[in-house]
Coordinates of C-alpha atoms and ligand atoms in Angstrom, one line a residue:
M57 CA 19.5 -19.7 -2.3
I58 CA 15.9 -20.2 -1.2
I59 CA 13.4 -21.6 -3.6
I60 CA 9.8 -20.2 -3.5
I61 CA 7.1 -22.4 -5.0
D62 CA 4.4 -20.1 -6.2
F63 CA 0.8 -21.3 -5.7
G64 CA -0.6 -18.0 -6.9
S65 CA -0.5 -15.8 -3.8
Q66 CA -0.8 -12.0 -4.3
T67 CA 2.3 -11.7 -2.1
T68 CA 4.7 -14.4 -3.5
H69 CA 7.0 -11.7 -4.8
L70 CA 6.9 -9.9 -1.5
I71 CA 8.2 -13.1 0.2
S72 CA 11.0 -13.1 -2.2
R73 CA 11.8 -9.5 -1.6
R74 CA 11.8 -9.8 2.2
I75 CA 14.3 -12.7 1.9
N76 CA 16.4 -10.8 -0.6
D77 CA 16.5 -7.9 1.9
F78 CA 18.5 -10.3 4.2
G79 CA 21.0 -10.5 1.3
I80 CA 19.8 -14.0 0.3
K81 CA 19.1 -15.1 -3.2
T82 CA 15.7 -16.5 -4.1
K83 CA 14.1 -18.2 -7.1
I84 CA 10.4 -18.4 -7.7
I85 CA 9.2 -21.5 -9.6
N86 CA 5.8 -22.8 -10.6
P87 CA 4.5 -26.0 -8.8
E88 CA 4.6 -27.8 -12.2
K89 CA 8.4 -27.2 -12.5
T90 CA 9.2 -28.5 -9.0
N91 CA 9.9 -32.1 -10.0
S92 CA 12.3 -31.2 -12.8
F93 CA 14.0 -28.6 -10.7
F94 CA 14.8 -31.0 -7.8
A95 CA 15.7 -33.8 -10.2
S96 CA 19.0 -31.9 -10.7
K97 CA 21.7 -32.7 -8.1
I98 CA 23.2 -29.2 -8.5
N99 CA 19.8 -27.5 -7.8
R100 CA 19.3 -29.7 -4.7
K101 CA 22.7 -28.7 -3.4
S102 CA 22.3 -25.0 -4.0
C103 CA 18.8 -24.9 -2.4
K104 CA 19.1 -24.3 1.3
G105 CA 15.4 -23.7 2.0
I106 CA 12.0 -24.0 0.4
V107 CA 9.0 -21.7 0.8
L108 CA 5.5 -22.9 -0.3
S109 CA 3.6 -19.7 -0.9
G110 CA -0.1 -19.1 -0.3
G111 CA -2.7 -19.2 -3.1
P112 CA -6.3 -18.7 -3.9
A113 CA -7.2 -22.4 -4.4
S114 CA -8.6 -25.1 -2.0
V115 CA -6.5 -28.2 -1.7
Y116 CA -9.4 -30.5 -2.3
V117 CA -10.8 -29.0 -5.5
R118 CA -10.0 -30.4 -8.9
N119 CA -7.0 -28.9 -10.6
A120 CA -5.7 -27.4 -7.3
P121 CA -1.9 -26.7 -7.8
I122 CA 0.0 -29.5 -6.2
I123 CA 3.5 -30.8 -5.8
N124 CA 5.1 -34.2 -5.3
K125 CA 5.2 -35.0 -1.6
K126 CA 8.8 -36.3 -1.9
I127 CA 9.8 -32.6 -1.4
F128 CA 9.2 -33.2 2.3
S129 CA 11.9 -35.9 2.4
L130 CA 14.6 -33.8 0.7
D131 CA 16.1 -32.8 4.1
I132 CA 15.8 -29.1 3.2
P133 CA 14.0 -26.8 5.7
I134 CA 10.5 -25.8 4.5
L135 CA 8.3 -22.8 5.3
A136 CA 4.8 -23.4 4.2
I137 CA 2.5 -20.3 4.2
C138 CA -1.3 -20.3 4.1
Y139 CA -2.3 -22.5 1.1
G140 CA 1.2 -24.0 1.4
M141 CA 0.4 -25.1 5.0
Q142 CA -2.9 -26.7 3.9
L143 CA -1.1 -28.4 1.1
A144 CA 1.5 -29.8 3.4
A145 CA -1.2 -31.1 5.8
Y146 CA -3.1 -32.6 2.9
L147 CA -0.1 -34.3 1.2
L148 CA 1.2 -35.7 4.5
N149 CA -2.2 -37.2 5.5
G150 CA -3.4 -34.5 7.9
K151 CA -6.9 -33.1 7.5
V152 CA -8.0 -29.8 5.9
R153 CA -11.6 -28.5 5.9
P154 CA -13.5 -25.3 5.1
G155 CA -13.3 -23.2 8.3
K156 CA -16.4 -22.4 10.3
T157 CA -15.4 -18.8 10.3
K158 CA -13.2 -17.4 7.6
E159 CA -10.4 -15.0 8.6
Y160 CA -9.5 -12.0 6.5
G161 CA -7.4 -9.2 7.9
P162 CA -5.9 -8.8 11.4
A163 CA -6.0 -11.6 14.0
T164 CA -4.2 -12.2 17.2
L165 CA -1.6 -15.0 17.2
I166 CA -1.3 -16.8 20.5
L167 CA 1.7 -19.0 21.1
N168 CA 1.0 -22.4 22.7
K169 CA 4.3 -24.3 22.4
K170 CA 8.0 -23.6 21.8
S171 CA 9.0 -23.6 18.2
N172 CA 12.0 -22.4 16.2
I173 CA 10.0 -20.5 13.7
L174 CA 8.1 -18.4 16.3
N175 CA 11.2 -18.0 18.4
S176 CA 11.4 -14.5 20.1
L177 CA 7.8 -13.5 19.2
S178 CA 5.6 -12.1 22.0
Q179 CA 3.0 -14.4 23.5
H180 CA 0.3 -12.4 21.7
S181 CA 0.9 -10.5 18.5
Q182 CA -0.9 -9.2 15.4
V183 CA -0.8 -11.3 12.3
W184 CA -2.6 -11.0 8.9
M185 CA -4.8 -13.8 7.7
S186 CA -6.5 -14.4 4.4
H187 CA -8.0 -17.9 4.3
G188 CA -11.3 -19.9 4.2
D189 CA -9.9 -23.4 4.7
V190 CA -8.2 -24.6 7.9
V191 CA -6.1 -27.6 9.0
I192 CA -8.1 -29.6 11.6
K193 CA -5.7 -32.5 12.1
P194 CA -1.9 -32.2 11.8
P195 CA 0.0 -35.0 10.0
T196 CA 2.0 -37.5 12.1
G197 CA 5.1 -35.9 13.5
F198 CA 3.6 -32.4 13.5
S199 CA 1.9 -30.4 16.2
F200 CA 0.0 -27.2 16.5
V201 CA 2.2 -24.5 18.1
A202 CA 0.1 -21.4 17.8
Q203 CA -3.6 -20.5 17.5
T204 CA -5.9 -17.5 17.0
K205 CA -9.4 -17.0 18.6
S206 CA -11.0 -18.7 15.6
I207 CA -8.6 -21.5 14.7
K208 CA -6.4 -23.9 16.5
A209 CA -4.1 -24.3 13.5
A210 CA -2.4 -20.9 13.2
A211 CA 1.0 -22.7 13.1
M212 CA 2.0 -26.3 12.9
T213 CA 5.6 -27.7 12.9
N214 CA 7.8 -30.7 12.7
E215 CA 10.8 -29.3 14.5
K216 CA 13.0 -32.3 13.9
K217 CA 12.5 -32.2 10.1
K218 CA 12.5 -28.4 10.1
I219 CA 9.1 -28.2 8.4
Y220 CA 7.3 -25.0 9.5
C221 CA 3.7 -24.4 8.5
I222 CA 2.0 -21.1 9.2
Q223 CA -1.5 -20.0 8.3
F224 CA -0.8 -16.3 8.5
H225 CA 1.4 -14.2 6.1
P226 CA 4.8 -13.2 7.6
E227 CA 5.7 -11.3 4.4
V228 CA 3.1 -8.5 4.8
E229 CA 4.0 -5.5 6.9
H230 CA 0.9 -5.7 9.2
T231 CA 2.1 -9.0 10.6
E232 CA 3.8 -7.5 13.6
Y233 CA 6.7 -9.9 13.8
G234 CA 6.6 -11.1 10.1
N235 CA 10.2 -10.2 9.5
L236 CA 11.3 -12.1 12.6
V237 CA 9.5 -15.2 11.5
L238 CA 11.3 -15.0 8.1
K239 CA 14.6 -14.4 9.9
N240 CA 14.0 -17.5 12.1
F241 CA 13.4 -19.5 8.9
V242 CA 16.5 -18.3 7.1
A243 CA 18.5 -19.0 10.3
A244 CA 17.1 -22.5 10.3
C245 CA 18.3 -22.8 6.7
G246 CA 21.8 -22.0 8.0
F247 CA 22.1 -18.4 6.7
G248 CA 23.8 -15.4 8.4
L249 CA 22.1 -12.1 7.6
S250 CA 23.2 -8.9 5.7
R251 CA 21.1 -6.3 4.0
S252 CA 21.2 -5.9 0.2
K253 CA 21.3 -2.4 -1.3
I254 CA 19.5 -1.1 -4.4
D255 CA 22.2 -0.4 -7.0
V256 CA 20.9 2.6 -9.0
A257 CA 24.0 2.7 -11.3
R258 CA 23.3 -0.9 -12.3
I259 CA 19.6 -0.1 -13.1
I260 CA 20.8 2.8 -15.3
R261 CA 23.5 0.6 -17.0
R262 CA 20.8 -2.0 -17.8
I263 CA 18.6 0.7 -19.4
K264 CA 21.5 1.9 -21.5
N265 CA 22.2 -1.6 -22.7
K266 CA 18.6 -2.2 -23.6
I267 CA 17.9 1.1 -25.4
G268 CA 21.3 2.1 -26.8
S269 CA 20.9 5.3 -28.9
A270 CA 17.2 4.7 -29.8
K271 CA 14.7 7.5 -29.3
T272 CA 12.4 6.8 -26.4
I273 CA 9.2 8.4 -25.1
A274 CA 8.2 8.4 -21.5
A275 CA 4.6 8.5 -20.3
V276 CA 4.8 10.9 -17.4
S277 CA 1.7 11.3 -15.1
G278 CA 3.3 13.7 -12.6
G279 CA 3.3 10.9 -9.9
L280 CA 6.3 9.5 -8.3
D281 CA 6.5 6.2 -10.2
S282 CA 6.5 7.6 -13.7
T283 CA 8.8 10.5 -12.7
V284 CA 11.4 8.0 -11.3
A285 CA 11.1 5.8 -14.3
A286 CA 11.6 8.7 -16.7
T287 CA 14.4 10.2 -14.7
L288 CA 16.3 6.9 -14.6
V289 CA 15.9 6.6 -18.4
G290 CA 16.9 10.3 -18.8
K291 CA 20.1 9.6 -16.9
A292 CA 20.8 6.6 -19.2
I293 CA 20.1 8.2 -22.6
G294 CA 20.0 12.0 -22.1
K295 CA 18.3 14.0 -24.8
N296 CA 17.0 10.9 -26.6
L297 CA 14.3 10.8 -24.0
I298 CA 11.1 12.7 -24.9
P299 CA 8.7 12.9 -21.9
I300 CA 5.0 13.1 -22.9
H301 CA 2.3 14.1 -20.4
I302 CA -1.4 13.7 -21.2
D303 CA -3.6 16.1 -19.3
S304 CA -6.7 13.8 -18.9
G305 CA -8.4 16.1 -16.4
L306 CA -8.6 13.0 -14.1
M307 CA -5.5 13.9 -12.1
R308 CA -5.3 16.4 -9.2
P309 CA -5.3 20.1 -10.0
G310 CA -1.7 21.4 -10.5
T311 CA -0.4 18.1 -11.8
T312 CA 0.4 19.3 -15.4
E313 CA 2.1 22.4 -14.1
R314 CA 4.3 20.4 -11.9
V315 CA 5.4 18.1 -14.7
I316 CA 6.4 21.0 -16.9
D317 CA 8.3 22.6 -14.0
Y318 CA 10.3 19.4 -13.1
F319 CA 11.3 18.3 -16.6
E320 CA 12.0 21.7 -18.0
K321 CA 13.8 23.3 -15.1
K322 CA 15.4 20.4 -13.2
L323 CA 16.1 17.8 -16.0
K324 CA 16.4 20.4 -18.8
I325 CA 14.3 18.2 -21.1
K326 CA 11.2 19.9 -22.5
P327 CA 8.1 17.7 -22.2
I328 CA 5.3 17.4 -24.7
I329 CA 1.9 18.2 -23.2
I330 CA -1.3 16.9 -24.8
K331 CA -4.4 18.6 -23.6
A332 CA -7.2 15.9 -23.7
Q333 CA -9.7 16.6 -20.9
N334 CA -12.7 16.7 -23.2
H335 CA -11.6 13.7 -25.0
F336 CA -11.5 11.6 -21.8
L337 CA -14.8 12.9 -20.6
S338 CA -16.6 12.0 -23.9
K339 CA -15.1 8.5 -24.1
L340 CA -16.1 7.8 -20.4
K341 CA -19.7 9.1 -21.0
G342 CA -22.2 6.6 -19.7
V343 CA -19.6 4.0 -18.7
T344 CA -20.2 2.5 -15.3
S345 CA -18.1 -0.7 -15.2
P346 CA -14.7 -0.1 -13.4
E347 CA -13.0 -2.6 -15.6
K348 CA -14.3 -0.9 -18.8
K349 CA -13.3 2.5 -17.4
R350 CA -9.7 1.3 -16.9
K351 CA -9.6 -0.3 -20.3
I352 CA -10.9 2.8 -22.0
I353 CA -8.5 5.1 -20.2
G354 CA -5.5 2.8 -20.9
K355 CA -6.4 2.6 -24.5
L356 CA -7.0 6.3 -24.9
Y357 CA -3.6 7.1 -23.4
I358 CA -1.9 4.7 -25.8
D359 CA -4.0 6.0 -28.8
L360 CA -3.0 9.6 -28.0
F361 CA 0.6 8.6 -27.6
E362 CA 0.6 6.7 -30.9
K363 CA -1.1 9.6 -32.7
K364 CA 1.5 12.0 -31.3
L365 CA 4.3 9.5 -32.2
A366 CA 3.3 9.6 -35.9
S367 CA 4.6 13.2 -35.9
I368 CA 8.0 12.3 -34.3
P369 CA 10.2 10.0 -36.4
N370 CA 12.1 6.9 -35.2
I371 CA 10.7 6.4 -31.7
K372 CA 11.3 2.8 -30.6
Y373 CA 10.6 2.6 -26.9
L374 CA 7.9 3.7 -24.4
V375 CA 8.9 4.1 -20.7
Q376 CA 6.2 3.3 -18.1
G377 CA 6.4 3.7 -14.4
T378 CA 4.8 0.3 -13.7
I379 CA 5.7 -1.0 -10.2
Y380 CA 5.4 -4.5 -8.8
S381 CA 2.1 -4.1 -7.0
D382 CA 0.5 -3.0 -10.3
V383 CA 1.8 -6.2 -11.9
I384 CA 0.8 -8.6 -9.2
E385 CA -2.8 -7.3 -9.0
S386 CA -3.2 -7.7 -12.8
R387 CA -2.4 -11.4 -12.6
G388 CA 1.4 -11.4 -12.3
S389 CA 1.8 -15.1 -11.8
K390 CA 0.2 -18.2 -13.2
H391 CA -2.0 -19.3 -10.3
A392 CA -3.0 -15.8 -9.0
A393 CA -6.6 -14.8 -9.1
N394 CA -7.3 -11.6 -11.2
I395 CA -8.3 -8.9 -8.8
K396 CA -8.5 -6.0 -11.3
S397 CA -6.5 -4.9 -14.3
H398 CA -4.5 -1.9 -13.4
H399 CA -4.7 0.3 -16.5
N400 CA -1.0 0.5 -17.2
V401 CA -0.7 -3.3 -17.3
G402 CA -4.0 -5.0 -18.2
G403 CA -5.3 -2.3 -20.5
L404 CA -2.5 -2.1 -23.0
P405 CA -3.7 -2.9 -26.5
K406 CA -2.3 -6.1 -27.9
N407 CA -1.0 -4.6 -31.1
M408 CA 1.0 -1.8 -29.5
K409 CA 3.8 -0.8 -31.8
L410 CA 6.3 0.3 -29.2
S411 CA 8.5 -1.8 -27.0
L412 CA 8.1 -1.2 -23.3
V413 CA 10.8 -0.1 -20.9
E414 CA 9.7 -0.5 -17.3
P415 CA 12.8 0.2 -15.1
I416 CA 10.9 -0.1 -11.7
R417 CA 8.7 -3.0 -12.5
E418 CA 10.4 -5.2 -9.9
F419 CA 10.2 -2.7 -7.0
Y420 CA 7.7 -1.8 -4.3
T421 CA 6.6 1.7 -3.5
D422 CA 9.0 2.1 -0.5
Q423 CA 11.9 0.9 -2.7
V424 CA 10.9 3.4 -5.4
R425 CA 11.1 6.2 -2.8
E426 CA 14.5 5.0 -1.9
I427 CA 15.6 5.2 -5.6
A428 CA 13.9 8.6 -5.9
K429 CA 16.0 10.0 -3.0
K430 CA 19.2 8.7 -4.6
I431 CA 18.5 10.4 -7.9
N432 CA 17.4 13.7 -6.3
I433 CA 13.7 13.8 -7.2
P434 CA 12.3 16.9 -5.3
T435 CA 10.8 16.0 -1.9
E436 CA 7.3 17.4 -2.8
I437 CA 7.1 14.7 -5.5
I438 CA 8.5 11.9 -3.3
S439 CA 6.2 12.6 -0.4
D440 CA 3.1 13.3 -2.4
Q441 CA 0.4 10.7 -1.9
P442 CA 0.1 8.5 -5.0
H443 CA -2.8 8.9 -7.3
P444 CA -4.1 6.0 -9.4
G445 CA -3.6 6.1 -13.2
P446 CA -7.3 6.2 -14.0
G447 CA -7.6 9.0 -11.4
Y448 CA -11.0 10.4 -10.5
A449 CA -12.7 8.0 -13.0
I450 CA -12.5 5.2 -10.4
R451 CA -13.4 7.5 -7.5
V452 CA -16.7 8.4 -9.1
I453 CA -18.9 5.3 -8.7
G454 CA -21.2 5.2 -11.8
A455 CA -20.8 7.3 -14.8
M456 CA -18.5 10.3 -15.1
N457 CA -19.5 13.7 -16.4
R458 CA -18.2 17.3 -16.1
K459 CA -20.4 18.0 -13.0
R460 CA -19.3 14.9 -11.1
L461 CA -15.7 15.5 -12.1
D462 CA -15.9 19.0 -10.6
M463 CA -17.5 17.6 -7.4
I464 CA -14.9 14.9 -6.8
S465 CA -12.0 17.1 -7.5
T466 CA -13.3 19.8 -5.1
A467 CA -14.0 17.1 -2.4
D468 CA -10.5 15.6 -3.0
N469 CA -8.9 19.1 -2.6
I470 CA -10.7 19.6 0.7
V471 CA -9.5 16.3 2.0
I472 CA -5.9 17.1 1.0
E473 CA -6.0 20.6 2.4
E474 CA -7.3 19.5 5.7
M475 CA -4.9 16.5 5.9
K476 CA -2.0 18.8 5.3
R477 CA -3.2 21.4 7.7
S478 CA -3.6 18.9 10.5
G479 CA -0.2 17.2 9.9
W480 CA -1.9 13.9 8.9
Y481 CA -1.1 14.0 5.1
H482 CA 2.3 12.3 5.4
K483 CA 1.2 9.9 8.1
V484 CA -1.0 7.9 5.6
L485 CA -0.4 6.4 2.2
H486 CA -3.7 7.6 0.7
S487 CA -6.4 10.0 1.8
F488 CA -9.2 10.7 -0.7
A489 CA -12.9 11.2 -1.4
I490 CA -15.2 8.9 -3.3
L491 CA -18.5 9.9 -5.0
T492 CA -20.6 6.9 -4.0
N493 CA -23.5 7.2 -6.4
T494 CA -25.9 6.8 -3.4
K495 CA -28.3 9.6 -2.5
S496 CA -29.5 10.7 0.9
T497 CA -31.5 13.5 2.4
A498 CA -30.2 16.6 4.0
V499 CA -31.7 19.9 4.9
K500 CA -29.5 22.8 3.9
G501 CA -30.8 26.1 5.3
D502 CA -34.5 25.4 5.1
D503 CA -34.2 23.6 1.8
H504 CA -34.8 19.9 1.4
N505 CA -31.7 18.5 -0.4
Y506 CA -31.5 15.0 -1.9
G507 CA -27.9 14.8 -2.7
E508 CA -25.0 12.5 -3.1
V509 CA -23.1 10.7 -0.3
V510 CA -19.3 11.3 -0.3
A511 CA -17.1 8.7 1.4
I512 CA -13.7 9.4 2.8
R513 CA -11.0 6.8 2.8
A514 CA -7.6 7.2 4.5
I515 CA -5.2 4.2 4.6
V516 CA -2.0 3.4 6.4
S517 CA 0.3 1.1 4.4
K518 CA 3.9 1.0 3.3
D519 CA 3.8 -1.5 0.4
R520 CA 0.1 -1.2 -0.7
M521 CA -0.4 -5.0 -0.5
T522 CA -2.1 -4.6 2.9
G523 CA -3.5 -1.6 4.7
N524 CA -5.3 -0.4 7.7
W525 CA -7.8 2.5 7.8
A526 CA -6.2 5.6 9.5
H527 CA -7.5 6.4 12.9
L528 CA -8.0 10.1 12.1
P529 CA -9.0 12.4 15.0
Y530 CA -12.7 13.1 15.2
N531 CA -12.2 16.8 14.9
L532 CA -10.3 16.4 11.6
L533 CA -13.1 14.2 10.2
Q534 CA -15.6 16.7 11.4
K535 CA -13.7 19.5 9.6
I536 CA -13.6 17.6 6.4
S537 CA -17.2 16.5 6.6
G538 CA -18.4 20.0 7.4
R539 CA -16.5 21.6 4.5
I540 CA -17.6 19.1 2.0
V541 CA -21.3 19.3 2.7
N542 CA -21.2 23.1 2.9
E543 CA -18.9 23.9 0.0
I544 CA -20.2 21.4 -2.6
T545 CA -23.7 21.7 -3.9
G546 CA -25.2 18.3 -4.5
V547 CA -23.5 16.6 -1.6
S548 CA -25.8 15.7 1.3
R549 CA -23.7 13.5 3.6
V550 CA -20.1 12.3 4.3
V551 CA -19.2 8.9 5.6
Y552 CA -15.8 7.4 6.7
D553 CA -14.6 4.0 5.3
I554 CA -13.3 1.8 8.2
T555 CA -12.4 -1.4 6.2
T556 CA -9.0 -3.0 6.2
K557 CA -7.2 -4.4 3.1
P558 CA -7.7 -7.3 2.8
P559 CA -10.6 -8.0 2.4
A560 CA -11.4 -4.6 0.9
T561 CA -9.1 -3.0 -1.8
M562 CA -8.0 0.5 -1.3
E563 CA -10.0 2.0 -4.1
W564 CA -13.7 1.4 -4.2
E565 CA -13.6 0.4 -7.9
Ligands
XMP608 P1 -6.2 -1.3 -4.6 O1 -7.5 -0.6 -4.8 O2 -6.0 -2.3 -5.7 O3 -5.0 -0.3 -4.7 O4 -6.1 -2.0 -3.2 C1 -3.7 -0.5 -4.5 C2 -2.9 0.7 -5.0 O5 -3.0 0.8 -6.4 C3 -3.6 2.0 -6.9 N1 -4.5 1.7 -8.0 C4 -4.1 1.9 -9.3 N2 -3.0 2.5 -9.8 N3 -3.9 2.1 -12.0 C5 -2.9 2.6 -11.2 O6 -2.0 3.2 -11.7 C6 -5.1 1.6 -11.5 O7 -5.9 1.1 -12.3 C7 -5.2 1.4 -10.1 N4 -6.1 0.9 -9.3 C8 -5.7 1.1 -8.0 C9 -4.4 2.5 -5.6 O8 -4.6 3.9 -5.7 C10 -3.5 2.0 -4.5 O9 -2.4 2.9 -4.4

């Protein structure tokens, strides 16, 4: 297997998943556990490669996560990514400094020297960077093998010792040859390659073992993740599953009807529908902080569930459609920085009375789609764009009220209609509108109109960890913009968001 030492990168699990996709086992350990792990002869023998992940710290700050430098003398190939590279340079007496220019997002990698890790890459290729510090002097025995426009040290290797350090992230999909870099590494570790398959029968077996014959409720939003999670549990425990859908008013129009249709007609399990639109609006009244909004919504969902539960005897489990990117962005590992708490992870009350069942917690969105196809979820649910749990509440910057909810859902509808009509809807992960809480002047007819600015965001991404803004045709943007300003009273202007992730997140809040 390959050992991954986790320094808190948002994408540590993604490194593991990419390597697993080659049919190779991985184990993620914390830096603090490294010494004791490698003290064991059996562990040293079974470990064929070591990856040092990225992380948010700087090597020279106090309490930066660190490892014993003996690891570089174990005679095991090492791939050190981002912070891992800086740590390797620092521990082996090279030099690391804050970079003059920081690099976040796309950069062009230029190869300077032959190296095993960058074998078969084009001379120039796109990589994704996310760093402030940079290695300015390689340790003895190492040399720089690739650069970008801004830094000399995009990759540095000691070919003889098989220690490969790269500043960019090979695990993210926007690094053009990321998979090839990882393949080169596992080849250097002595592995042949095969592709692992998702074993749905095993997932269902594990659910059955966990739940047995206990009654279980599933929180179903109408989106793909919760539908897949509930269906997997339905397949494991049959009629002991009770799907519950809360109509918060924050989801897209038609969502509740679709939930009823799928569960009643296709799965033959009648869902409970709780109508709570006014409840959500009144709890969100005057709340402007995105973190508070998420917490309020998360808590309200659980409160409503628990209230409903009081009327159904003997429920023990709650199914949630949490997926891996939800977990990692709500501080999934010890050294990761907290970006924001996704409501279905960070917002859960501490005293919740139900045990959680999260059958797809380990999977990324593209893997969830693969599972969905295998269990016959209808195509319109699989190919629908995802909608965040807190819904329109985090797409209305500032406070939510009935009028703004109507404005955002109308704007959102226009975006979706036009994206579908033009054939672009399925080419992007997300396309949506944001009510920006900024005002600007327009003249509608002869009337002066001081209305709100609506932003449009459309993102291309497979795994949600990174994303690029979609290069939508001008005439489509024109159509969307024209319809929004004309059809929604109170909107004066439309702008298009052209920021990559990173540095920007997909949602504005
Ligand atoms: P960000 O904005 O973090 O979004 O780059 C990544 C993905 O997560 C979705 N998202 C959420 N989903 N609860 C959710 O269930 C949330 O609080 C939440 N915030 C963001 C976002 O729509 C995108 O798909």
